[in-house]
Short mmCIF file of C-alpha atoms in Angstrom, two decimals:
data_model
loop_
_atom_site.label_atom_id
_atom_site.label_comp_id
_atom_site.label_asym_id
_atom_site.label_seq_id
_atom_site.Cartn_x
_atom_site.Cartn_y
_atom_site.Cartn_z
CA MET X 25 -90.18 110.20 14.89
CA ASN X 26 -86.22 111.59 15.26
CA GLU X 27 -83.20 109.05 16.41
CA GLU X 28 -83.49 110.43 20.12
CA GLU X 29 -86.72 109.36 20.74
CA GLU X 30 -86.04 105.61 19.16
CA PRO X 31 -85.13 103.59 22.10
CA GLY X 32 -84.59 100.31 20.13
CA TRP X 33 -86.37 97.48 21.13
CA GLU X 34 -86.09 95.17 24.26
CA VAL X 35 -85.08 91.38 24.06
CA ASP X 36 -87.66 88.51 25.17
CA PRO X 37 -86.89 87.56 28.24
CA ASP X 38 -86.71 84.36 28.16
CA ASP X 39 -84.27 84.61 24.97
CA GLU X 40 -81.12 83.23 26.17
CA TRP X 41 -79.26 83.95 23.21
CA GLY X 42 -80.56 87.00 22.73
CA LEU X 43 -79.71 88.32 26.31
CA ALA X 44 -76.06 87.08 25.32
CA VAL X 45 -75.62 88.78 22.46
CA LEU X 46 -76.85 92.05 23.48
CA ALA X 47 -74.42 91.69 26.99
CA THR X 48 -71.68 91.10 24.86
CA VAL X 49 -72.31 94.05 22.35
CA GLY X 50 -73.24 96.32 25.39
CA ARG X 51 -69.55 95.93 26.62
CA GLN X 52 -67.94 95.89 24.08
CA LEU X 53 -69.82 99.71 23.34
CA ARG X 54 -68.93 100.33 27.17
CA LEU X 55 -65.27 99.40 26.72
CA ARG X 56 -64.67 101.64 23.61
CA ARG X 57 -66.97 104.67 24.74
CA GLU X 58 -64.14 104.60 27.92
CA ALA X 59 -61.20 103.56 25.98
CA VAL X 60 -61.40 107.27 24.12
CA GLY X 61 -62.43 108.83 27.47
CA MET X 62 -65.89 110.28 26.10
CA ARG X 63 -68.46 110.44 28.76
CA ALA X 64 -71.91 109.10 28.11
CA ALA X 65 -73.48 112.62 27.75
CA ASP X 66 -71.11 113.48 25.61
CA PHE X 67 -71.29 110.43 23.16
CA ALA X 68 -75.27 110.72 23.29
CA LYS X 69 -75.34 114.04 21.85
CA VAL X 70 -72.50 113.16 19.27
CA ILE X 71 -74.50 110.51 17.80
CA GLY X 72 -77.99 111.80 17.91
CA TYR X 73 -80.07 109.68 21.01
CA SER X 74 -80.99 110.30 24.32
CA GLU X 75 -78.26 109.13 27.13
CA ASP X 76 -80.74 107.13 28.37
CA MET X 77 -79.77 105.04 25.00
CA VAL X 78 -76.73 105.21 25.46
CA TYR X 79 -77.03 103.49 28.91
CA LYS X 80 -79.64 101.14 28.12
CA ALA X 81 -77.88 99.54 24.68
CA GLU X 82 -74.45 99.54 26.80
CA GLY X 83 -76.29 97.47 29.49
CA GLY X 84 -77.83 95.12 27.04
CA LYS X 85 -81.33 96.51 27.73
CA ARG X 86 -82.49 97.26 24.51
CA ILE X 87 -81.48 96.58 20.70
CA PRO X 88 -79.29 98.70 19.22
CA ARG X 89 -81.09 99.76 15.67
CA PRO X 90 -77.82 99.64 12.96
CA GLU X 91 -77.31 102.91 12.32
CA TYR X 92 -76.59 103.60 16.09
CA LEU X 93 -74.51 100.93 15.51
CA ASP X 94 -72.64 102.40 12.66
CA LYS X 95 -72.62 105.76 14.03
CA ALA X 96 -70.65 104.45 17.38
CA ASP X 97 -68.32 102.59 15.28
CA ARG X 98 -67.22 106.01 13.37
CA VAL X 99 -67.30 107.95 16.69
CA LEU X 100 -65.55 105.55 18.53
CA LYS X 101 -63.30 104.83 16.05
CA ALA X 102 -63.86 100.84 16.46
CA GLY X 103 -62.86 99.75 12.90
CA GLY X 104 -65.92 98.12 11.72
CA LEU X 105 -65.73 96.21 14.96
CA ILE X 106 -69.04 97.34 16.50
CA ALA X 107 -70.62 97.66 12.97
CA ALA X 108 -69.91 93.84 12.42
CA MET X 109 -72.12 93.14 15.51
CA LYS X 110 -75.29 94.62 13.25
CA GLU X 111 -75.87 91.01 11.49
CA ASP X 112 -76.09 88.97 15.09
CA VAL X 113 -77.93 91.99 16.45
CA GLU X 114 -80.37 91.63 13.13
CA LYS X 115 -81.27 88.18 14.52
CA VAL X 116 -82.42 89.41 18.05
CA ARG X 117 -84.76 91.71 16.94
CA TYR X 118 -87.02 88.93 15.80
CA PRO X 119 -88.91 87.57 18.95
CA LYS X 120 -87.71 83.81 20.01
CA LYS X 121 -90.62 81.84 18.39
CA VAL X 122 -90.46 83.63 15.17
CA ARG X 123 -86.40 83.01 14.70
CA ALA X 124 -86.87 79.36 15.35
CA LEU X 125 -89.85 79.63 12.58
CA ALA X 126 -87.90 80.97 10.07
CA GLY X 127 -84.82 78.87 10.71
CA LEU X 128 -86.90 76.03 10.27
CA GLU X 129 -88.40 77.19 6.73
CA ALA X 130 -84.71 78.07 5.59
CA LYS X 131 -83.84 74.56 5.46
CA ALA X 132 -87.04 73.09 4.96
CA VAL X 133 -87.05 71.85 1.12
CA GLU X 134 -91.18 71.24 0.91
CA LEU X 135 -93.48 73.81 2.34
CA GLN X 136 -97.50 72.36 3.40
CA LEU X 137 -99.09 75.14 4.82
CA TYR X 138 -102.96 75.34 5.45
CA ASP X 139 -104.38 78.87 7.54
CA PRO X 140 -108.21 79.32 7.48
CA LEU X 141 -108.33 82.28 9.58
CA SER X 142 -106.16 84.37 7.15
CA VAL X 143 -103.60 85.14 4.79
CA HIS X 144 -100.86 83.20 5.20
CA GLY X 145 -97.59 84.71 6.60
CA LEU X 146 -95.40 84.14 3.85
CA LEU X 147 -97.81 85.70 1.74
CA GLN X 148 -98.48 88.63 3.23
CA THR X 149 -97.97 91.79 2.01
CA PRO X 150 -96.35 94.45 5.39
CA GLU X 151 -99.65 96.25 4.88
CA TYR X 152 -101.97 93.30 5.48
CA THR X 153 -99.46 91.90 8.11
CA ARG X 154 -99.61 95.74 10.12
CA ALA X 155 -103.35 95.34 9.92
CA LEU X 156 -103.65 91.69 11.50
CA LEU X 157 -101.14 93.04 14.19
CA LEU X 158 -103.15 96.39 14.49
CA MET X 159 -106.30 94.51 15.39
CA ARG X 160 -104.72 91.56 18.03
CA ARG X 161 -106.30 92.13 21.72
CA PRO X 162 -104.83 92.24 23.91
CA SER X 163 -102.96 95.74 21.68
CA TYR X 164 -99.84 95.45 20.92
CA SER X 165 -97.45 97.71 21.42
CA ASP X 166 -96.16 100.37 18.59
CA GLN X 167 -92.55 98.60 18.83
CA GLU X 168 -93.88 94.72 19.14
CA VAL X 169 -95.95 96.26 16.18
CA GLU X 170 -92.62 96.94 14.14
CA ARG X 171 -90.85 94.21 15.62
CA PHE X 172 -93.61 91.12 14.59
CA LEU X 173 -93.93 93.10 11.22
CA ALA X 174 -89.86 92.91 10.96
CA ALA X 175 -90.07 89.13 11.71
CA ARG X 176 -92.77 88.56 9.21
CA VAL X 177 -91.27 90.72 6.47
CA ALA X 178 -87.56 88.46 7.30
CA ARG X 179 -89.00 85.19 6.41
CA LYS X 180 -89.81 86.14 2.95
CA ALA X 181 -86.70 85.26 2.30
CA VAL X 182 -87.67 81.63 1.93
CA PHE X 183 -88.95 82.52 -2.12
CA GLU X 184 -85.19 83.91 -2.47
CA ARG X 185 -83.37 80.13 -1.80
CA ASP X 186 -81.30 79.00 -4.48
CA PRO X 187 -82.68 76.17 -4.92
CA ALA X 188 -85.91 76.68 -4.26
CA PRO X 189 -88.13 75.12 -1.80
CA GLU X 190 -91.30 73.42 -3.41
CA ILE X 191 -94.14 75.83 -1.35
CA SER X 192 -97.47 74.75 -1.49
CA PHE X 193 -100.54 77.10 0.08
CA VAL X 194 -104.30 76.45 0.70
CA LEU X 195 -106.05 79.75 1.06
CA GLU X 196 -110.21 79.86 2.36
CA GLU X 197 -112.16 81.98 -0.02
CA THR X 198 -113.40 83.78 3.11
CA THR X 199 -109.77 85.33 4.02
CA LEU X 200 -109.60 86.88 0.47
CA ARG X 201 -113.22 88.38 0.71
CA ARG X 202 -112.63 89.68 4.02
CA PRO X 203 -110.84 93.59 3.53
CA LEU X 204 -109.07 93.44 6.63
CA GLY X 205 -107.11 96.33 6.75
CA GLY X 206 -109.54 98.11 3.71
CA ARG X 207 -110.36 97.41 0.26
CA ALA X 208 -107.08 99.38 -0.92
CA VAL X 209 -104.65 96.66 1.55
CA LEU X 210 -106.92 93.79 0.20
CA HIS X 211 -106.50 94.39 -3.75
CA ARG X 212 -102.78 95.01 -3.37
CA GLN X 213 -102.32 91.10 -0.78
CA LEU X 214 -104.82 89.71 -4.09
CA GLU X 215 -101.90 91.21 -6.66
CA HIS X 216 -98.79 89.78 -4.13
CA MET X 217 -100.78 86.18 -4.16
CA LEU X 218 -101.23 86.32 -7.98
CA GLU X 219 -97.64 87.38 -8.59
CA ALA X 220 -96.62 84.47 -5.13
CA GLY X 221 -98.66 82.25 -7.55
CA GLU X 222 -96.70 82.20 -10.68
CA LEU X 223 -93.37 81.18 -8.84
CA ARG X 224 -92.43 77.89 -10.47
CA ASN X 225 -92.06 76.31 -6.90
CA VAL X 226 -95.35 78.25 -5.27
CA GLU X 227 -98.51 75.91 -5.88
CA LEU X 228 -101.76 78.38 -4.22
CA GLN X 229 -104.93 76.45 -4.12
CA VAL X 230 -108.11 77.96 -2.68
CA MET X 231 -111.02 76.79 -0.87
CA PRO X 232 -114.40 77.17 -2.15
CA MET X 233 -117.17 78.50 0.36
CA ASP X 234 -119.30 76.17 -1.00
CA ARG X 235 -117.66 73.17 -0.38
CA GLU X 236 -120.00 70.80 1.78
CA GLU X 237 -117.00 68.60 2.47
CA HIS X 238 -114.30 69.83 4.11
CA ALA X 239 -110.91 68.17 5.82
CA GLY X 240 -109.80 71.50 7.20
CA VAL X 241 -112.05 71.88 9.92
CA ASP X 242 -109.80 71.38 12.97
CA GLY X 243 -107.20 74.06 12.00
CA SER X 244 -104.39 75.07 10.35
CA ILE X 245 -101.75 72.77 9.18
CA GLU X 246 -98.17 73.31 8.91
CA VAL X 247 -95.77 70.44 7.46
CA LEU X 248 -92.30 71.30 6.87
CA LYS X 249 -90.06 68.80 4.81
CA PHE X 250 -86.36 68.03 5.09
CA SER X 251 -83.42 66.84 2.83
CA ASP X 252 -82.63 64.08 5.03
CA GLY X 253 -86.01 62.77 4.63
CA SER X 254 -87.23 63.92 8.02
CA ALA X 255 -89.73 66.18 8.80
CA ILE X 256 -91.80 68.40 11.59
CA GLY X 257 -95.43 69.05 11.47
CA ARG X 258 -97.96 71.10 13.31
CA SER X 259 -101.89 71.42 13.78
CA PRO X 260 -103.98 72.72 16.94
CA ALA X 261 -105.47 69.67 16.58
CA VAL X 262 -102.48 67.10 16.76
CA ALA X 263 -100.43 67.61 20.40
CA ASN X 264 -101.93 70.75 20.94
CA GLY X 265 -100.31 72.28 18.38
CA ARG X 266 -96.85 71.51 19.42
CA PRO X 267 -94.38 71.20 16.97
CA VAL X 268 -94.25 67.20 16.11
CA ASP X 269 -92.18 64.96 14.51
CA GLU X 270 -93.41 61.42 14.85
CA PRO X 271 -94.14 59.48 11.63
CA ARG X 272 -98.03 58.14 13.10
CA GLN X 273 -98.72 62.17 13.71
CA LEU X 274 -97.26 63.47 10.70
CA ARG X 275 -99.32 61.07 8.37
CA ILE X 276 -102.51 62.46 10.15
CA LEU X 277 -101.00 65.99 9.21
CA GLU X 278 -100.00 65.10 5.63
CA LEU X 279 -103.19 62.82 5.03
CA ARG X 280 -105.24 65.70 6.04
CA TYR X 281 -103.39 68.27 3.87
CA GLY X 282 -103.77 66.02 0.93
CA ILE X 283 -107.50 65.38 1.45
CA ILE X 284 -107.82 69.46 1.78
CA ARG X 285 -105.82 70.17 -1.64
CA ALA X 286 -108.27 67.39 -3.28
CA GLN X 287 -110.95 69.41 -2.16
CA ALA X 288 -109.73 72.98 -3.20
CA LEU X 289 -109.38 74.74 -6.55
CA THR X 290 -106.19 73.39 -8.34
CA PRO X 291 -103.79 76.28 -8.93
CA ARG X 292 -104.86 77.34 -12.68
CA GLU X 293 -108.75 77.60 -11.15
CA SER X 294 -107.41 79.30 -8.09
CA ALA X 295 -105.67 82.11 -10.28
CA SER X 296 -109.29 82.43 -12.03
CA PHE X 297 -111.00 82.55 -9.06
CA ILE X 298 -108.42 85.50 -7.76
CA LYS X 299 -108.64 87.33 -10.58
CA GLN X 300 -112.21 87.94 -10.28
CA LEU X 301 -111.65 88.98 -6.43
CA LEU X 302 -109.39 91.42 -7.37
CA GLY X 303 -111.47 92.72 -10.51
CA ALA X 304 -114.15 93.33 -7.71
CA THR X 305 -112.22 94.92 -5.36
#
């Protein structure tokens, strides 16, 4: 796909902050273009995008890509002012809900994570994530797939924080055996989980299929704890999946998560188990 065919992404219509950012960036693009006396058609030709894209970017209707802003900055002689907007525009690329979740993960000092349906998002390889997104029904558009993929990859910055947060994952054996996206994708996914499990701040446990007792039958669990002693949790079995911070509800989630961890294989046993699966893929 060439640059002229890439229109950028649409911002969520309910994302007030995102819409405001795009409106500001678009206004600056238009004012700079008009200040140098360049028509939209001529500007589009010089930077290699369509005239329609220029109007949509200036009208705050599309999220301009970083290279678009870099070229605009040079052509319009903005002295770096337009290019400097890339940081805020980059954040707008991600859906509002994903951005909020990533913000919480970036502040958490401890994360307790259990997903019974698939490999947890923070552990997914880009290939695995793409396979999951392409399987969604109703289908996502190509733009939505790329946008959600970029957001999922960006969340992995949580592993690069200093000091690093303590992260605990419990994974289902079924999700480690199901070859979503193909055997090659699964193979790389298992390799990636072994690498993540070797990090000092990460504990990764597998829940075997042969367990006769399982405290996770009510669905996923996510508990994030912060340095000030507060916490926020989420599970489909509590408050209809809405984030909760009330002590009684958090206690229920932590109790369930603690039992799940006790029922699962230890981190050392889990690493050996994943290595066995890896050898069979």
